[in-house]
Coordinates of C-alpha atoms (C1' of nucleotides) in Angstrom, one line a residue:
Chain A
M215 CA -53.1 20.4 55.8
K216 CA -49.6 21.2 56.7
P217 CA -49.3 18.5 59.4
M218 CA -50.2 15.9 56.7
Q219 CA -46.9 16.3 55.0
P220 CA -43.5 15.5 56.4
V221 CA -41.1 18.3 57.1
R222 CA -39.1 19.4 54.1
G223 CA -36.1 17.2 53.5
T224 CA -37.3 14.4 55.7
A225 CA -38.9 11.2 54.5
D226 CA -40.8 8.3 56.0
L227 CA -39.1 5.0 55.7
M228 CA -42.1 2.9 54.7
P229 CA -41.6 -0.9 54.8
R230 CA -40.1 -1.0 51.3
Q231 CA -37.5 1.7 52.1
K232 CA -36.9 0.4 55.6
S233 CA -36.1 -3.1 54.3
Q234 CA -33.7 -1.6 51.8
M235 CA -32.0 0.3 54.5
N236 CA -31.8 -2.7 56.7
I237 CA -30.0 -4.6 54.0
I238 CA -27.4 -1.8 53.7
L239 CA -27.0 -1.5 57.5
Q240 CA -26.6 -5.2 58.0
K241 CA -24.1 -5.5 55.2
A242 CA -22.1 -2.6 56.6
S243 CA -22.0 -4.0 60.1
T244 CA -21.1 -7.5 58.9
V245 CA -18.2 -6.3 56.7
A246 CA -17.0 -3.8 59.3
S247 CA -16.8 -6.5 62.0
R248 CA -14.5 -8.5 59.7
Y249 CA -12.0 -5.7 59.9
G250 CA -12.5 -5.3 63.7
F251 CA -14.6 -2.2 63.6
Q252 CA -16.9 -2.6 66.5
D253 CA -20.5 -1.3 66.4
M254 CA -21.1 1.7 68.6
E255 CA -23.4 4.7 68.8
T256 CA -23.2 8.3 70.0
P257 CA -26.1 10.7 70.8
I258 CA -27.7 12.5 67.9
F259 CA -26.9 15.8 69.5
E260 CA -23.8 17.2 71.1
F261 CA -22.6 20.5 72.5
S262 CA -22.3 22.7 69.5
E263 CA -18.5 23.1 70.0
V264 CA -18.0 19.4 69.2
F265 CA -18.8 20.3 65.6
S266 CA -17.9 23.9 65.3
R267 CA -14.4 23.5 66.5
P268 CA -13.1 20.7 64.3
L269 CA -15.2 21.5 61.3
G270 CA -14.2 25.1 61.2
E271 CA -16.6 28.0 62.1
S272 CA -16.5 29.2 58.5
S273 CA -17.2 25.8 56.9
D274 CA -20.6 25.7 55.2
V275 CA -21.6 22.7 57.3
V276 CA -21.3 24.7 60.5
A277 CA -22.0 28.2 59.2
K278 CA -25.3 27.5 57.6
E279 CA -26.3 23.9 57.7
T280 CA -26.5 22.9 61.3
Y281 CA -29.6 22.5 63.3
S282 CA -28.7 24.3 66.5
F283 CA -30.8 25.2 69.5
Q284 CA -30.6 26.1 73.1
D285 CA -31.9 23.6 75.6
R286 CA -33.7 24.7 78.8
G287 CA -30.4 24.9 80.7
G288 CA -29.1 27.4 78.2
S289 CA -26.5 25.1 76.6
S290 CA -26.0 25.4 72.8
L291 CA -26.7 22.1 71.3
T292 CA -26.4 20.9 67.7
L293 CA -28.0 18.0 65.9
R294 CA -25.0 16.1 64.5
P295 CA -24.2 16.9 60.9
E296 CA -21.7 14.0 60.6
G297 CA -20.4 11.2 62.7
T298 CA -16.6 11.5 63.0
A299 CA -16.4 14.4 65.5
S300 CA -18.9 12.7 67.8
V301 CA -17.0 9.4 67.7
M302 CA -13.8 11.1 68.5
R303 CA -15.4 13.0 71.3
A304 CA -16.8 9.7 72.7
L305 CA -13.5 8.0 72.6
I306 CA -11.9 10.9 74.5
S307 CA -14.9 11.1 77.0
N308 CA -14.6 7.4 77.7
G309 CA -10.9 7.5 78.4
L310 CA -10.0 5.2 75.6
T311 CA -7.0 7.3 74.6
Q312 CA -5.1 5.0 77.0
S313 CA -5.8 1.9 74.9
L314 CA -5.3 2.7 71.3
P315 CA -5.9 1.9 68.6
Q316 CA -9.6 1.7 68.6
K317 CA -11.8 0.7 65.6
F318 CA -15.4 1.8 65.5
Y319 CA -18.4 1.2 63.2
Y320 CA -21.4 3.4 63.6
G321 CA -24.6 4.3 61.7
G322 CA -27.6 6.5 62.2
P323 CA -29.3 9.7 61.2
M324 CA -27.5 13.0 60.5
F325 CA -28.9 16.4 60.0
R326 CA -28.0 19.2 57.7
Y327 CA -30.2 22.2 56.8
E328 CA -29.7 22.1 53.0
R329 CA -31.8 22.5 49.9
P330 CA -33.0 18.9 49.4
Q331 CA -32.3 17.1 46.2
K332 CA -32.3 13.5 45.2
G333 CA -29.8 11.8 47.4
R334 CA -29.6 14.8 49.7
M335 CA -31.9 15.1 52.6
R336 CA -32.1 17.2 55.7
Q337 CA -32.3 14.1 57.8
F338 CA -30.2 11.4 56.2
H339 CA -28.4 8.4 57.3
Q340 CA -24.7 7.5 57.3
I341 CA -22.7 4.5 58.2
G342 CA -19.1 4.9 58.9
C343 CA -15.9 3.3 60.2
E344 CA -13.2 5.1 62.2
Y345 CA -9.7 3.7 62.8
I346 CA -8.4 5.8 65.6
G347 CA -4.9 5.9 67.1
S348 CA -2.6 5.1 64.3
F349 CA -0.4 7.1 62.0
N350 CA 0.4 4.0 60.0
P351 CA -0.6 4.2 56.3
L352 CA -1.7 0.6 56.5
A353 CA -4.6 1.9 58.7
D354 CA -5.6 4.0 55.6
A355 CA -5.4 0.9 53.5
E356 CA -7.5 -1.1 56.0
V357 CA -10.2 1.6 56.0
I358 CA -10.3 1.8 52.2
G359 CA -10.2 -2.0 52.0
C360 CA -13.2 -2.2 54.2
A361 CA -15.1 0.4 52.2
T362 CA -14.3 -1.4 49.0
Q363 CA -15.5 -4.7 50.3
F364 CA -18.7 -3.2 51.7
L365 CA -19.6 -1.6 48.4
S366 CA -18.6 -4.6 46.5
E367 CA -20.8 -7.0 48.6
L368 CA -23.6 -4.5 48.3
G369 CA -23.2 -4.9 44.5
V370 CA -22.6 -1.2 43.8
F371 CA -18.9 -1.2 43.6
D372 CA -18.9 -1.6 39.8
T373 CA -20.8 1.6 39.4
C374 CA -18.3 3.6 41.4
I375 CA -14.7 4.7 41.0
L376 CA -12.3 5.1 43.9
H377 CA -10.8 8.6 43.7
L378 CA -7.7 9.0 45.8
N379 CA -5.5 12.0 46.7
S380 CA -3.0 13.1 49.3
L381 CA -3.5 16.4 51.0
G382 CA -0.2 16.1 52.7
D383 CA 0.6 17.0 56.3
A384 CA -0.1 20.4 57.7
E385 CA 3.3 21.7 56.4
S386 CA 2.6 20.5 52.8
R387 CA -0.8 21.9 52.9
D388 CA 0.1 25.3 54.1
D389 CA 2.8 25.7 51.5
Y390 CA 0.6 24.6 48.8
R391 CA -2.3 26.8 49.9
A392 CA -0.1 29.8 49.9
S393 CA 1.3 29.0 46.4
L394 CA -2.2 28.3 45.0
V395 CA -3.6 31.5 46.4
A396 CA -0.7 33.5 45.0
F397 CA -1.3 31.9 41.6
L398 CA -5.1 32.4 41.6
S399 CA -4.9 35.9 42.8
N400 CA -3.5 36.8 39.4
Y401 CA -6.7 35.7 37.8
K402 CA -9.0 36.9 40.6
N403 CA -11.4 38.7 38.3
E404 CA -11.6 35.9 35.8
L405 CA -12.7 33.3 38.4
S406 CA -16.3 32.5 38.9
I407 CA -18.2 34.4 41.6
D408 CA -18.2 31.3 43.8
S409 CA -14.5 30.8 43.4
Q410 CA -13.7 34.4 44.2
R411 CA -15.4 33.8 47.5
R412 CA -13.6 30.5 47.9
L413 CA -10.3 32.2 47.4
N414 CA -10.6 33.6 50.9
E415 CA -12.6 30.9 52.6
N416 CA -11.3 27.6 51.1
P417 CA -9.0 28.0 48.2
L418 CA -8.3 24.3 47.7
R419 CA -12.0 23.9 46.9
I420 CA -11.5 25.8 43.7
L421 CA -9.6 22.8 42.4
D422 CA -12.8 20.8 41.9
S423 CA -15.0 23.7 40.7
K424 CA -17.3 22.8 37.9
A425 CA -17.3 26.3 36.3
D426 CA -15.6 26.3 32.9
E427 CA -13.7 29.5 33.5
D428 CA -12.3 28.1 36.7
R429 CA -11.2 24.8 35.0
E430 CA -9.4 26.8 32.4
I431 CA -7.4 28.6 35.0
I432 CA -6.8 25.6 37.2
K433 CA -5.1 23.8 34.3
D434 CA -2.0 25.8 34.8
A435 CA -2.2 26.1 38.6
P436 CA 0.5 24.6 40.8
R437 CA -0.3 20.9 41.6
L438 CA -0.5 19.7 45.1
P439 CA 1.8 16.6 44.7
A440 CA 4.7 18.8 44.1
F441 CA 4.4 20.3 47.5
L442 CA 4.2 17.1 49.5
T443 CA 7.0 16.7 52.0
T444 CA 9.1 13.5 51.7
Q445 CA 7.2 12.2 54.7
A446 CA 3.8 12.9 53.2
K447 CA 4.9 11.3 49.9
H448 CA 6.2 8.3 51.7
H449 CA 2.9 7.9 53.5
F450 CA 1.0 8.0 50.3
E451 CA 3.3 5.6 48.5
Q452 CA 2.9 3.0 51.3
L453 CA -0.8 3.3 51.0
T454 CA -1.0 3.0 47.2
N455 CA 1.5 0.1 47.3
A456 CA -0.7 -1.7 49.7
L457 CA -3.8 -1.1 47.6
D458 CA -2.1 -2.2 44.4
K459 CA -0.8 -5.4 46.0
A460 CA -4.3 -6.2 47.2
G461 CA -5.8 -5.5 43.8
I462 CA -7.8 -2.5 44.8
N463 CA -8.2 -0.2 41.9
W464 CA -7.9 3.5 42.4
Q465 CA -7.5 6.6 40.4
L466 CA -5.3 9.6 41.4
D467 CA -7.4 12.7 41.6
T468 CA -5.3 15.7 42.5
N469 CA -8.3 17.9 42.5
L470 CA -10.0 15.9 45.2
V471 CA -10.3 18.0 48.3
R472 CA -12.3 17.1 51.5
G473 CA -14.8 19.6 52.6
L474 CA -14.1 19.4 56.3
D475 CA -11.1 21.2 57.9
Y476 CA -9.7 18.3 59.9
Y477 CA -8.5 16.2 57.0
S478 CA -4.8 15.6 56.2
H479 CA -2.9 13.1 54.1
T480 CA -5.2 10.6 52.5
A481 CA -8.5 11.7 51.0
F482 CA -10.7 9.4 49.0
E483 CA -14.2 9.2 47.6
F484 CA -16.1 6.5 45.8
I485 CA -17.9 8.4 43.1
T486 CA -20.7 7.2 40.8
D487 CA -22.1 9.0 37.8
A488 CA -25.5 7.5 38.3
L489 CA -26.7 10.1 40.9
G490 CA -26.1 13.4 39.1
S491 CA -24.4 16.0 41.3
Q492 CA -24.7 13.8 44.4
G493 CA -22.3 11.3 43.0
T494 CA -20.2 10.8 46.2
V495 CA -21.5 7.7 47.7
L496 CA -18.8 7.1 50.3
G497 CA -16.0 9.5 51.3
G498 CA -13.3 9.6 53.9
G499 CA -9.7 10.3 54.8
R500 CA -7.2 10.8 57.5
Y501 CA -7.8 13.3 60.2
D502 CA -4.8 13.4 62.4
G503 CA -5.6 16.8 63.8
L504 CA -9.0 16.2 65.1
S505 CA -8.2 14.7 68.5
A506 CA -6.2 17.7 69.5
M507 CA -8.9 20.1 68.3
L508 CA -11.3 18.4 70.8
G509 CA -8.8 18.5 73.6
G510 CA -7.5 15.0 73.3
P511 CA -3.9 13.9 72.7
D512 CA -2.2 14.1 69.4
M513 CA -3.0 10.9 67.5
G514 CA -3.6 9.6 64.0
A515 CA -7.0 8.5 62.7
V516 CA -8.6 7.5 59.4
G517 CA -12.2 6.8 58.6
F518 CA -15.0 6.9 56.1
A519 CA -18.7 7.6 55.9
A520 CA -21.2 6.5 53.4
G521 CA -24.6 7.9 52.6
V522 CA -27.3 5.3 53.1
E523 CA -29.9 7.0 51.0
R524 CA -27.4 7.4 48.1
L525 CA -26.6 3.7 48.4
A526 CA -30.2 2.8 48.4
L527 CA -30.7 4.7 45.1
L528 CA -28.1 2.4 43.6
I529 CA -29.5 -0.9 44.7
E530 CA -32.7 -2.5 43.7
K531 CA -32.8 -5.0 46.4
N532 CA -35.6 -5.0 48.9
E533 CA -37.6 -7.7 50.6
E534 CA -41.3 -7.8 50.0
F535 CA -43.0 -8.9 53.2
T536 CA -44.8 -12.2 52.9
Y537 CA -46.6 -14.5 55.2
D538 CA -46.1 -18.2 55.3
I539 CA -49.5 -19.4 56.4
A540 CA -53.1 -18.1 56.6
V541 CA -55.6 -19.5 59.0
V542 CA -58.9 -19.2 57.4
I543 CA -61.7 -19.2 59.9
V544 CA -65.0 -20.3 58.3
D545 CA -67.5 -20.0 61.2
D546 CA -67.4 -17.4 64.0
E547 CA -68.1 -20.1 66.5
V548 CA -64.6 -21.5 66.0
A549 CA -62.8 -18.2 66.0
S550 CA -61.0 -19.1 69.3
D551 CA -59.8 -22.4 67.8
G552 CA -58.5 -20.5 64.8
F553 CA -56.7 -18.0 67.0
A554 CA -55.2 -20.8 69.0
L555 CA -54.0 -22.6 65.9
A556 CA -52.4 -19.4 64.5
Q557 CA -50.8 -18.6 67.8
N558 CA -49.3 -22.1 67.9
L559 CA -47.9 -21.7 64.4
R560 CA -46.3 -18.4 65.3
L561 CA -44.7 -20.0 68.3
Q562 CA -43.2 -22.5 65.9
G563 CA -41.8 -19.7 63.9
F564 CA -44.2 -19.5 61.0
K565 CA -45.3 -16.0 59.8
T566 CA -49.1 -16.5 60.2
D567 CA -52.0 -14.2 59.5
I568 CA -55.7 -14.6 60.2
P569 CA -57.5 -12.8 57.3
M570 CA -60.0 -10.5 58.9
V571 CA -62.4 -10.1 56.0
P572 CA -65.9 -11.6 55.6
Q573 CA -66.5 -14.7 53.5
V574 CA -64.2 -17.6 53.0
G575 CA -63.5 -16.7 49.4
K576 CA -62.2 -13.3 50.4
K577 CA -60.1 -14.8 53.2
L578 CA -58.4 -17.0 50.6
K579 CA -58.0 -14.2 48.3
R580 CA -56.4 -12.2 51.0
A581 CA -54.2 -15.2 51.8
S582 CA -52.8 -15.4 48.3
L583 CA -52.4 -11.6 48.2
I584 CA -50.1 -11.6 51.2
G585 CA -48.0 -14.4 49.9
C586 CA -49.2 -17.4 51.9
E587 CA -48.1 -20.7 50.6
L588 CA -50.4 -22.6 52.8
S589 CA -53.9 -21.9 54.0
F590 CA -55.3 -23.8 57.0
I591 CA -59.1 -23.8 56.8
I592 CA -61.0 -24.3 60.0
G593 CA -64.8 -24.4 60.5
K594 CA -67.5 -26.2 62.5
N595 CA -67.1 -29.4 60.5
E596 CA -63.4 -29.5 61.0
I597 CA -63.6 -29.0 64.7
K598 CA -66.1 -31.8 65.1
S599 CA -63.7 -34.2 63.5
D600 CA -60.5 -32.8 65.0
T601 CA -59.2 -32.0 61.5
I602 CA -58.5 -29.0 59.3
Q603 CA -58.4 -28.4 55.6
V604 CA -55.0 -27.8 54.2
K605 CA -54.8 -25.9 50.9
I606 CA -51.5 -25.5 49.1
M607 CA -51.9 -22.1 47.4
T608 CA -49.5 -22.6 44.6
T609 CA -51.1 -25.8 43.3
G610 CA -54.6 -25.5 44.6
E611 CA -54.4 -29.0 46.1
Q612 CA -56.4 -29.5 49.2
K613 CA -56.9 -32.2 51.8
Q614 CA -58.0 -32.9 55.3
I615 CA -55.5 -33.7 58.0
G616 CA -55.7 -34.3 61.7
I617 CA -55.4 -31.2 63.8
S618 CA -52.5 -32.8 65.7
Q619 CA -50.5 -33.1 62.5
V620 CA -50.7 -29.5 61.6
I621 CA -47.3 -28.4 62.9
S622 CA -45.5 -31.4 61.5
F623 CA -47.1 -30.9 58.2
A624 CA -46.2 -27.2 58.0
T625 CA -42.7 -28.0 59.2
K626 CA -42.2 -30.6 56.5
F627 CA -43.8 -28.4 53.9
F628 CA -41.6 -25.5 54.5
K629 CA -38.5 -27.7 54.6
R630 CA -39.6 -28.9 51.2
E631 CA -39.2 -32.5 52.4
L632 CA -42.2 -33.9 50.7
E633 CA -41.8 -35.6 47.4
S634 CA -45.2 -34.8 46.2
N635 CA -47.1 -32.5 48.5
F636 CA -49.5 -35.0 49.8
S637 CA -47.4 -38.2 50.1
E638 CA -46.2 -38.8 53.5
Chain B
rG860 C1' -28.9 30.5 49.7
rC861 C1' -29.2 31.2 43.7
rG862 C1' -31.3 29.7 38.8
rG863 C1' -34.6 26.2 35.6
rG864 C1' -38.7 22.4 35.4
rU865 C1' -43.0 20.0 37.4
rG866 C1' -47.6 19.5 40.5
rU867 C1' -54.6 16.1 37.6
rA868 C1' -57.5 9.2 41.1
rG869 C1' -53.7 5.0 45.8
rC870 C1' -49.7 4.5 41.4
rU871 C1' -48.1 5.9 36.1
rC872 C1' -49.9 9.5 33.2
rA873 C1' -53.7 11.9 29.1
rG874 C1' -56.6 16.5 29.0
rU875 C1' -56.7 20.6 21.9
rU876 C1' -56.5 27.8 20.7
rG877 C1' -59.7 28.9 28.2
rG878 C1' -66.0 26.2 27.1
rU879 C1' -70.4 23.4 30.2
rU880 C1' -71.2 16.1 33.5
rA881 C1' -62.2 15.9 34.2
rG882 C1' -60.3 10.8 31.4
rA883 C1' -57.1 6.0 30.5
rG884 C1' -54.2 1.9 32.3
rC885 C1' -52.7 -0.5 36.7
rG886 C1' -54.4 -1.1 41.5
rC887 C1' -58.9 -1.2 44.8
rC888 C1' -64.2 -2.7 45.9
rA889 C1' -68.5 -5.7 44.5
rG890 C1' -71.3 -9.5 41.5
rU891 C1' -71.0 -14.1 38.5
rU892 C1' -69.3 -18.2 43.2
rU893 C1' -74.2 -17.9 50.8
rG894 C1' -67.4 -23.2 53.0
rU895 C1' -62.6 -22.1 48.5
rG896 C1' -58.1 -17.6 46.2
rG897 C1' -55.0 -16.9 41.6
rU898 C1' -57.6 -16.8 35.7
rA899 C1' -61.9 -15.0 33.2
rU900 C1' -66.1 -11.8 32.8
rU901 C1' -69.6 -7.9 34.4
rG902 C1' -70.2 -3.6 37.2
rG903 C1' -68.6 0.3 40.8
rA904 C1' -65.9 4.2 43.4
rU905 C1' -62.0 7.0 42.5
rG906 C1' -60.5 13.6 42.6
rU907 C1' -60.6 20.4 47.1
rC908 C1' -57.1 19.3 39.1
rG909 C1' -51.0 21.1 45.4
rC910 C1' -52.9 25.7 48.2
rC911 C1' -54.4 31.1 48.1
rG912 C1' -55.7 35.1 45.3
rG913 C1' -56.4 37.6 40.4
rU914 C1' -58.2 38.1 35.1
rU915 C1' -62.8 36.3 32.5
rC916 C1' -69.6 35.4 31.0
rA917 C1' -66.5 30.9 31.8
rA918 C1' -60.0 28.6 34.6
rA919 C1' -57.1 21.9 35.3
rU920 C1' -55.8 25.4 31.2
rC921 C1' -53.9 32.5 31.6
rC922 C1' -51.4 35.8 35.6
rG923 C1' -49.3 36.6 40.7
rG924 C1' -48.1 34.5 45.3
rU925 C1' -47.2 30.3 48.2
rC926 C1' -46.0 25.1 49.5
rA927 C1' -43.9 20.6 47.8
rC928 C1' -41.1 17.7 44.5
rU929 C1' -37.3 17.7 40.9
rC930 C1' -32.6 19.3 37.9
rG931 C1' -28.3 22.4 38.0
rC932 C1' -25.1 25.7 41.2
rC933 C1' -23.3 26.0 46.3
rC934 C1' -22.0 22.2 49.7
rC935 C1' -21.5 17.3 50.9
rA936 C1' -22.5 11.2 52.3

RNA sequence: GCGGGUGUAGCUCAGUUGGUUAGAGCGCCAGUUUGUGGUAUUGGAUGUCGCCGGUUCAAAUCCGGUCACUCGCCCCA
């Protein structure tokens, strides 16, 4: 009973879903490579500190959403809840800090113990790009440009809006946080329960609270842009100038805050309203502090990650699997001849099936069901005369051709070189 | 983790104030067609009514629990 259903928050990728996923992954990797992001992959689990240090022990992701366990050697390991920390760790582990910048593309499963909802799974998939080793705002622009092109080529860009914000450098952020906490403390009892908690844990988060009472208070709260240092402002301006010049539309969203601790300066999200409360389809930002948290040198980095399942919900595309050719074996005595023919066709690159149902009629029925455009019918009579029957499934036309012409016939047919199907 | 909704055939869903053999469409299988599919026509099978317990003469229907899905919150991709 129990074993017959998948673990909560996991899902099988049946051919339809898998093909949809493949479309997304292929598009992501193709677009990323145009920007120089090279495909790489890290293990799906790491020492727990890889995530707990940079994400912050108190962050929800680490505090209650990680799948952690001890291995037989007693090490505390964690299934990765996101990709950036792993990629940064890999870069440091592999000594690449000596040859910066590095640009990586990755994709794969991530794990978070959350209450599942549409577009939110316990095992889900992300693709992402990381531009590591540059403080230049143009790197931010490159990352956002890549994300934009990816979404656009997938055909989901129109349903999303690019929200952009600057969190400023550490100095700006600390100043602002202090001022915000001071302001909100005056209204402590009027804030929602959640936000009263957030006041201690992650006050910036209150800015995008959905509770009405919070929104009312936030209206008059100090705004982050006013606290940006001149350097931080300059960084943001250079980025937005670049985006504007390239015709990439964006929208300032001063309430946009990244959930994870290591972000600074640029934060952005592509948000759709088509997915309810899981509207963030792709998100990212600058994380200059991450390397140092993991014991690496001080260096700048920007990146994004996109949720594959969420993207899949936005696209209809998928490729139905179809065969090209069916080999219909009429008599059991010629089964080996049928197999040899099918095998030959496959060697030539044709997707070929041998329908394994009784009776010729059902074999042909099967052939049309699985999308064959051609059926090659082979029986005792055909073998005797070194011929086969060719049936064109779309028109129903049928004729006899020599067995030696089968490959050339199929080749011509699928190249659509024949004027009328039977003229040669 | 908190709150709301849903759970009937492979799929989409009906099922009256509790009432006796639980239905439709699509799909599937078979016949009309023993070496010829699609269309048509005839027939057939769909099933632990999510699971466990309770109330009742009687439960798909009411109650409790549980599991799963779903929506919102939290959080995030």
